GROMACS .gro file of C-alpha atoms in nm:
model
  322
    1UNK     CA    1   0.307   2.213  -0.366
    2UNK     CA    2   0.113   2.133  -0.053
    3UNK     CA    3   0.373   1.992   0.188
    4UNK     CA    4   0.104   1.777   0.347
    5UNK     CA    5   0.082   1.574   0.028
    6UNK     CA    6   0.340   1.357  -0.147
    7UNK     CA    7   0.385   1.134  -0.448
    8UNK     CA    8   0.358   0.755  -0.417
    9UNK     CA    9   0.324   0.458  -0.651
   10UNK     CA   10  -0.028   0.313  -0.641
   11UNK     CA   11  -0.256   0.068  -0.818
   12UNK     CA   12  -0.635   0.050  -0.827
   13UNK     CA   13  -0.676  -0.304  -0.958
   14UNK     CA   14  -0.474  -0.625  -0.980
   15UNK     CA   15  -0.283  -0.684  -1.301
   16UNK     CA   16   0.045  -0.638  -1.484
   17UNK     CA   17   0.301  -0.361  -1.432
   18UNK     CA   18   0.088  -0.119  -1.634
   19UNK     CA   19  -0.161  -0.089  -1.346
   20UNK     CA   20   0.101   0.110  -1.151
   21UNK     CA   21   0.084   0.488  -1.152
   22UNK     CA   22   0.221   0.780  -0.950
   23UNK     CA   23  -0.049   0.953  -0.747
   24UNK     CA   24  -0.073   1.201  -0.463
   25UNK     CA   25  -0.149   1.086  -0.111
   26UNK     CA   26  -0.128   1.247   0.234
   27UNK     CA   27   0.222   1.264   0.374
   28UNK     CA   28   0.231   1.044   0.686
   29UNK     CA   29   0.327   1.151   1.037
   30UNK     CA   30   0.531   0.927   1.265
   31UNK     CA   31   0.339   0.752   1.540
   32UNK     CA   32   0.506   0.669   1.871
   33UNK     CA   33   0.800   0.439   1.804
   34UNK     CA   34   0.819   0.534   1.434
   35UNK     CA   35   1.045   0.752   1.221
   36UNK     CA   36   0.946   0.952   0.915
   37UNK     CA   37   1.198   0.889   0.637
   38UNK     CA   38   1.252   1.088   0.320
   39UNK     CA   39   1.308   0.804   0.073
   40UNK     CA   40   1.614   0.817  -0.151
   41UNK     CA   41   1.573   0.478  -0.321
   42UNK     CA   42   1.405   0.138  -0.295
   43UNK     CA   43   1.444  -0.197  -0.469
   44UNK     CA   44   1.187  -0.416  -0.644
   45UNK     CA   45   1.106  -0.750  -0.480
   46UNK     CA   46   0.936  -1.066  -0.600
   47UNK     CA   47   0.669  -1.052  -0.331
   48UNK     CA   48   0.545  -0.725  -0.477
   49UNK     CA   49   0.497  -0.893  -0.815
   50UNK     CA   50   0.279  -1.159  -0.657
   51UNK     CA   51   0.077  -0.900  -0.467
   52UNK     CA   52   0.028  -0.664  -0.759
   53UNK     CA   53  -0.068  -0.941  -1.002
   54UNK     CA   54  -0.344  -1.067  -0.773
   55UNK     CA   55  -0.191  -1.401  -0.682
   56UNK     CA   56  -0.223  -1.305  -0.315
   57UNK     CA   57  -0.567  -1.148  -0.342
   58UNK     CA   58  -0.714  -1.390  -0.087
   59UNK     CA   59  -0.476  -1.243   0.169
   60UNK     CA   60  -0.475  -0.882   0.050
   61UNK     CA   61  -0.842  -0.837  -0.037
   62UNK     CA   62  -0.992  -0.585  -0.278
   63UNK     CA   63  -0.947  -0.260  -0.092
   64UNK     CA   64  -0.774  -0.010  -0.322
   65UNK     CA   65  -0.561   0.183  -0.389
   66UNK     CA   66  -0.273  -0.036  -0.283
   67UNK     CA   67   0.096   0.050  -0.255
   68UNK     CA   68   0.428  -0.107  -0.356
   69UNK     CA   69   0.779  -0.094  -0.214
   70UNK     CA   70   0.918  -0.300   0.074
   71UNK     CA   71   1.268  -0.172   0.150
   72UNK     CA   72   1.434   0.169   0.139
   73UNK     CA   73   1.725   0.399   0.197
   74UNK     CA   74   1.685   0.762   0.299
   75UNK     CA   75   1.716   1.023   0.571
   76UNK     CA   76   1.523   1.055   0.895
   77UNK     CA   77   1.303   1.367   0.887
   78UNK     CA   78   1.130   1.329   1.222
   79UNK     CA   79   1.100   1.079   1.504
   80UNK     CA   80   0.791   0.987   1.700
   81UNK     CA   81   0.783   0.979   2.078
   82UNK     CA   82   0.981   0.701   2.239
   83UNK     CA   83   1.234   0.666   1.958
   84UNK     CA   84   1.596   0.640   2.072
   85UNK     CA   85   1.918   0.615   1.876
   86UNK     CA   86   1.787   0.792   1.565
   87UNK     CA   87   1.748   1.164   1.502
   88UNK     CA   88   1.659   1.394   1.211
   89UNK     CA   89   1.928   1.389   0.943
   90UNK     CA   90   2.047   1.032   1.006
   91UNK     CA   91   2.102   0.830   0.687
   92UNK     CA   92   1.924   0.496   0.721
   93UNK     CA   93   1.827   0.178   0.544
   94UNK     CA   94   1.540  -0.047   0.638
   95UNK     CA   95   1.251  -0.278   0.557
   96UNK     CA   96   0.884  -0.216   0.632
   97UNK     CA   97   0.751  -0.457   0.894
   98UNK     CA   98   0.515  -0.745   0.822
   99UNK     CA   99   0.221  -0.552   0.961
  100UNK     CA  100   0.305  -0.240   0.760
  101UNK     CA  101   0.265  -0.400   0.418
  102UNK     CA  102   0.411  -0.226   0.115
  103UNK     CA  103   0.460   0.147   0.069
  104UNK     CA  104   0.824   0.253   0.038
  105UNK     CA  105   0.775   0.352  -0.328
  106UNK     CA  106   0.699   0.707  -0.220
  107UNK     CA  107   0.863   1.037  -0.133
  108UNK     CA  108   0.817   0.972   0.239
  109UNK     CA  109   0.732   0.672   0.452
  110UNK     CA  110   0.688   0.601   0.822
  111UNK     CA  111   0.873   0.298   0.957
  112UNK     CA  112   0.896   0.142   1.302
  113UNK     CA  113   1.228   0.266   1.436
  114UNK     CA  114   1.337  -0.090   1.512
  115UNK     CA  115   1.306  -0.172   1.137
  116UNK     CA  116   1.585   0.064   1.028
  117UNK     CA  117   1.955   0.100   1.092
  118UNK     CA  118   2.219   0.360   1.021
  119UNK     CA  119   2.357   0.346   0.669
  120UNK     CA  120   2.733   0.275   0.672
  121UNK     CA  121   2.947   0.576   0.591
  122UNK     CA  122   3.080   0.587   0.236
  123UNK     CA  123   2.802   0.370   0.095
  124UNK     CA  124   2.604   0.535  -0.183
  125UNK     CA  125   2.238   0.543  -0.071
  126UNK     CA  126   2.105   0.448  -0.415
  127UNK     CA  127   2.332   0.146  -0.454
  128UNK     CA  128   2.271   0.061  -0.089
  129UNK     CA  129   1.902   0.008  -0.165
  130UNK     CA  130   2.004  -0.330  -0.308
  131UNK     CA  131   2.119  -0.449   0.034
  132UNK     CA  132   1.836  -0.440   0.294
  133UNK     CA  133   1.708  -0.770   0.150
  134UNK     CA  134   2.050  -0.917   0.235
  135UNK     CA  135   1.933  -0.935   0.597
  136UNK     CA  136   1.728  -1.234   0.480
  137UNK     CA  137   2.045  -1.407   0.361
  138UNK     CA  138   2.217  -1.333   0.693
  139UNK     CA  139   1.929  -1.481   0.890
  140UNK     CA  140   1.900  -1.782   0.660
  141UNK     CA  141   2.266  -1.882   0.669
  142UNK     CA  142   2.376  -1.766   1.013
  143UNK     CA  143   2.066  -1.829   1.224
  144UNK     CA  144   1.839  -2.078   1.046
  145UNK     CA  145   2.103  -2.302   0.886
  146UNK     CA  146   2.394  -2.243   1.123
  147UNK     CA  147   2.635  -2.256   0.828
  148UNK     CA  148   2.986  -2.358   0.936
  149UNK     CA  149   3.329  -2.319   0.773
  150UNK     CA  150   3.410  -2.602   0.535
  151UNK     CA  151   3.048  -2.699   0.472
  152UNK     CA  152   2.908  -2.731   0.123
  153UNK     CA  153   2.638  -2.471   0.041
  154UNK     CA  154   2.401  -2.471  -0.256
  155UNK     CA  155   2.234  -2.138  -0.339
  156UNK     CA  156   1.937  -2.175  -0.570
  157UNK     CA  157   1.845  -1.853  -0.750
  158UNK     CA  158   2.195  -1.725  -0.690
  159UNK     CA  159   2.178  -1.424  -0.922
  160UNK     CA  160   1.875  -1.265  -0.752
  161UNK     CA  161   1.865  -1.021  -0.463
  162UNK     CA  162   1.884  -1.267  -0.172
  163UNK     CA  163   2.082  -1.522  -0.371
  164UNK     CA  164   2.357  -1.278  -0.470
  165UNK     CA  165   2.398  -1.177  -0.106
  166UNK     CA  166   2.398  -1.542   0.005
  167UNK     CA  167   2.679  -1.628  -0.236
  168UNK     CA  168   2.894  -1.351  -0.091
  169UNK     CA  169   2.810  -1.433   0.269
  170UNK     CA  170   2.852  -1.806   0.220
  171UNK     CA  171   3.205  -1.741   0.096
  172UNK     CA  172   3.272  -1.505   0.389
  173UNK     CA  173   3.146  -1.768   0.635
  174UNK     CA  174   3.400  -2.015   0.499
  175UNK     CA  175   3.165  -2.245   0.306
  176UNK     CA  176   3.223  -2.405  -0.033
  177UNK     CA  177   2.958  -2.230  -0.243
  178UNK     CA  178   2.779  -2.377  -0.543
  179UNK     CA  179   2.557  -2.125  -0.722
  180UNK     CA  180   2.263  -2.224  -0.943
  181UNK     CA  181   2.170  -1.956  -1.195
  182UNK     CA  182   2.093  -1.893  -1.561
  183UNK     CA  183   2.376  -1.958  -1.805
  184UNK     CA  184   2.403  -1.586  -1.882
  185UNK     CA  185   2.461  -1.510  -1.512
  186UNK     CA  186   2.731  -1.767  -1.431
  187UNK     CA  187   3.020  -1.522  -1.463
  188UNK     CA  188   2.828  -1.279  -1.241
  189UNK     CA  189   2.787  -1.527  -0.954
  190UNK     CA  190   3.149  -1.641  -0.990
  191UNK     CA  191   3.255  -1.278  -0.950
  192UNK     CA  192   3.050  -1.266  -0.628
  193UNK     CA  193   3.257  -1.552  -0.488
  194UNK     CA  194   3.091  -1.878  -0.592
  195UNK     CA  195   3.340  -2.165  -0.608
  196UNK     CA  196   3.120  -2.339  -0.864
  197UNK     CA  197   2.853  -2.184  -1.088
  198UNK     CA  198   2.604  -2.413  -1.262
  199UNK     CA  199   2.339  -2.346  -1.526
  200UNK     CA  200   2.015  -2.455  -1.359
  201UNK     CA  201   1.868  -2.552  -1.695
  202UNK     CA  202   2.164  -2.763  -1.800
  203UNK     CA  203   2.195  -3.002  -1.508
  204UNK     CA  204   1.976  -3.245  -1.320
  205UNK     CA  205   1.972  -3.176  -0.945
  206UNK     CA  206   2.097  -3.527  -0.869
  207UNK     CA  207   2.415  -3.449  -1.062
  208UNK     CA  208   2.507  -3.170  -0.823
  209UNK     CA  209   2.609  -3.401  -0.541
  210UNK     CA  210   2.529  -3.362  -0.172
  211UNK     CA  211   2.522  -3.049   0.041
  212UNK     CA  212   2.528  -2.955   0.406
  213UNK     CA  213   2.303  -2.653   0.346
  214UNK     CA  214   2.062  -2.571   0.064
  215UNK     CA  215   1.926  -2.216   0.043
  216UNK     CA  216   1.623  -2.204  -0.185
  217UNK     CA  217   1.497  -1.867  -0.312
  218UNK     CA  218   1.278  -2.015  -0.588
  219UNK     CA  219   1.011  -2.221  -0.410
  220UNK     CA  220   0.949  -2.497  -0.667
  221UNK     CA  221   1.069  -2.861  -0.657
  222UNK     CA  222   1.147  -2.844  -0.286
  223UNK     CA  223   1.126  -3.221  -0.248
  224UNK     CA  224   1.389  -3.273  -0.518
  225UNK     CA  225   1.640  -3.032  -0.363
  226UNK     CA  226   1.575  -3.156  -0.012
  227UNK     CA  227   1.700  -3.497  -0.126
  228UNK     CA  228   2.040  -3.342  -0.195
  229UNK     CA  229   2.108  -3.294   0.177
  230UNK     CA  230   2.381  -3.488   0.348
  231UNK     CA  231   2.303  -3.651   0.684
  232UNK     CA  232   2.258  -3.362   0.924
  233UNK     CA  233   2.199  -3.124   0.635
  234UNK     CA  234   1.968  -2.824   0.655
  235UNK     CA  235   1.747  -2.670   0.389
  236UNK     CA  236   1.622  -2.313   0.425
  237UNK     CA  237   1.346  -2.182   0.198
  238UNK     CA  238   1.234  -1.821   0.163
  239UNK     CA  239   0.979  -1.877  -0.116
  240UNK     CA  240   0.696  -2.114  -0.196
  241UNK     CA  241   0.546  -2.225  -0.525
  242UNK     CA  242   0.294  -1.955  -0.618
  243UNK     CA  243   0.153  -2.185  -0.885
  244UNK     CA  244   0.064  -2.446  -0.621
  245UNK     CA  245   0.065  -2.248  -0.293
  246UNK     CA  246  -0.136  -2.487  -0.076
  247UNK     CA  247   0.058  -2.794  -0.183
  248UNK     CA  248   0.388  -2.612  -0.145
  249UNK     CA  249   0.313  -2.479   0.202
  250UNK     CA  250   0.173  -2.818   0.301
  251UNK     CA  251   0.496  -2.987   0.202
  252UNK     CA  252   0.702  -2.735   0.397
  253UNK     CA  253   0.487  -2.788   0.706
  254UNK     CA  254   0.502  -3.166   0.669
  255UNK     CA  255   0.879  -3.165   0.638
  256UNK     CA  256   0.910  -3.026   0.989
  257UNK     CA  257   0.782  -3.349   1.139
  258UNK     CA  258   0.847  -3.619   0.880
  259UNK     CA  259   1.171  -3.747   0.737
  260UNK     CA  260   1.531  -3.639   0.743
  261UNK     CA  261   1.634  -3.287   0.660
  262UNK     CA  262   1.370  -3.043   0.774
  263UNK     CA  263   1.288  -2.750   0.545
  264UNK     CA  264   1.321  -2.434   0.751
  265UNK     CA  265   1.092  -2.179   0.591
  266UNK     CA  266   1.077  -1.817   0.699
  267UNK     CA  267   0.989  -1.470   0.578
  268UNK     CA  268   1.243  -1.197   0.640
  269UNK     CA  269   1.147  -0.966   0.927
  270UNK     CA  270   1.468  -0.777   1.012
  271UNK     CA  271   1.531  -0.559   1.316
  272UNK     CA  272   1.793  -0.296   1.387
  273UNK     CA  273   2.044  -0.555   1.510
  274UNK     CA  274   2.021  -0.727   1.170
  275UNK     CA  275   2.103  -0.403   0.992
  276UNK     CA  276   2.396  -0.350   1.228
  277UNK     CA  277   2.523  -0.696   1.132
  278UNK     CA  278   2.476  -0.606   0.766
  279UNK     CA  279   2.679  -0.289   0.815
  280UNK     CA  280   2.962  -0.491   0.970
  281UNK     CA  281   2.970  -0.727   0.672
  282UNK     CA  282   2.991  -0.427   0.438
  283UNK     CA  283   3.269  -0.267   0.645
  284UNK     CA  284   3.465  -0.593   0.642
  285UNK     CA  285   3.440  -0.616   0.264
  286UNK     CA  286   3.240  -0.940   0.281
  287UNK     CA  287   2.933  -0.790   0.114
  288UNK     CA  288   2.881  -0.533  -0.160
  289UNK     CA  289   2.569  -0.409  -0.337
  290UNK     CA  290   2.479  -0.600  -0.653
  291UNK     CA  291   2.278  -0.354  -0.864
  292UNK     CA  292   2.155  -0.459  -1.206
  293UNK     CA  293   1.992  -0.131  -1.310
  294UNK     CA  294   1.897   0.197  -1.143
  295UNK     CA  295   1.564   0.336  -1.264
  296UNK     CA  296   1.573   0.716  -1.234
  297UNK     CA  297   1.236   0.808  -1.081
  298UNK     CA  298   0.911   0.690  -0.927
  299UNK     CA  299   0.754   0.708  -1.273
  300UNK     CA  300   0.984   0.424  -1.379
  301UNK     CA  301   0.859   0.180  -1.113
  302UNK     CA  302   0.638  -0.002  -1.365
  303UNK     CA  303   0.941  -0.046  -1.592
  304UNK     CA  304   1.135  -0.195  -1.299
  305UNK     CA  305   0.850  -0.438  -1.228
  306UNK     CA  306   0.839  -0.531  -1.596
  307UNK     CA  307   1.213  -0.598  -1.600
  308UNK     CA  308   1.200  -0.820  -1.291
  309UNK     CA  309   0.912  -1.024  -1.433
  310UNK     CA  310   1.109  -1.075  -1.756
  311UNK     CA  311   1.373  -1.268  -1.558
  312UNK     CA  312   1.750  -1.265  -1.571
  313UNK     CA  313   1.814  -1.003  -1.301
  314UNK     CA  314   2.167  -0.972  -1.168
  315UNK     CA  315   2.127  -0.861  -0.808
  316UNK     CA  316   1.857  -0.597  -0.770
  317UNK     CA  317   1.661  -0.344  -0.969
  318UNK     CA  318   1.670  -0.017  -0.778
  319UNK     CA  319   1.439   0.284  -0.823
  320UNK     CA  320   1.570   0.630  -0.733
  321UNK     CA  321   1.316   0.867  -0.579
  322UNK     CA  322   1.392   1.198  -0.752
   0.00000   0.00000   0.00000
């Protein structure tokens, strides 16, 4: 096989999971400040579903083929000029930057060196692929919300990738954690550390009481959940309503200047320091990978997308790069 080529997951048109296929593309070379990583595994994220289906076509355009894959674990193969602290052979985990787009569903990928960190020793690299997204939970709770011991935290979408990490971290930060999830996943989120697990379909939000912090990973009904905040409460959102994107984003923007309880919305953009913090949480036993299913090869990426769209995930779907 030509070592200048590699396999990657691609799609040539917007649509369902069946548009995904494994094709051959040129193997990238690291630019200054980048590392070339041989990918061991990656997880499937909701943003990729929106991109692949065409719901973000106004942003992404119609230039094909397009790629999938946002996060990764693997080994550094080569480093571009100016890279410090990482050398060939280092085991790493990371997330592609906002300007890089998708592309970690491949045999190799180039990543800005500041977007990866060393993988903690003893952590299986395939299971670890469920954790890079946990940097979003760290930023949401520690930095955006300033969660304090003894506060009451509501995690909406608690069984998903960010939500499952937030439940664990909320408990580690000393909060009283209420997890909203499907009925079938209540035992799962309790096992992660939730003090209270509630079926989101079986309760009205007003019945949940008041909270100091609400972490929303769903994006719908933001106004309703914002009203659950206590005085001085903080709501952090990492998703918006894809069915009504303009209205949803407009509400988020308006909440920053009107009314009590601002909605702090952000998109995860982790740096090496965030991965170092993640490694410390793992070493302390405060955070562990939550893997629903490992799909065995790149060819199974469409099956992983299909499973995530079906709903009911417990943690993350991870794809191994054989």
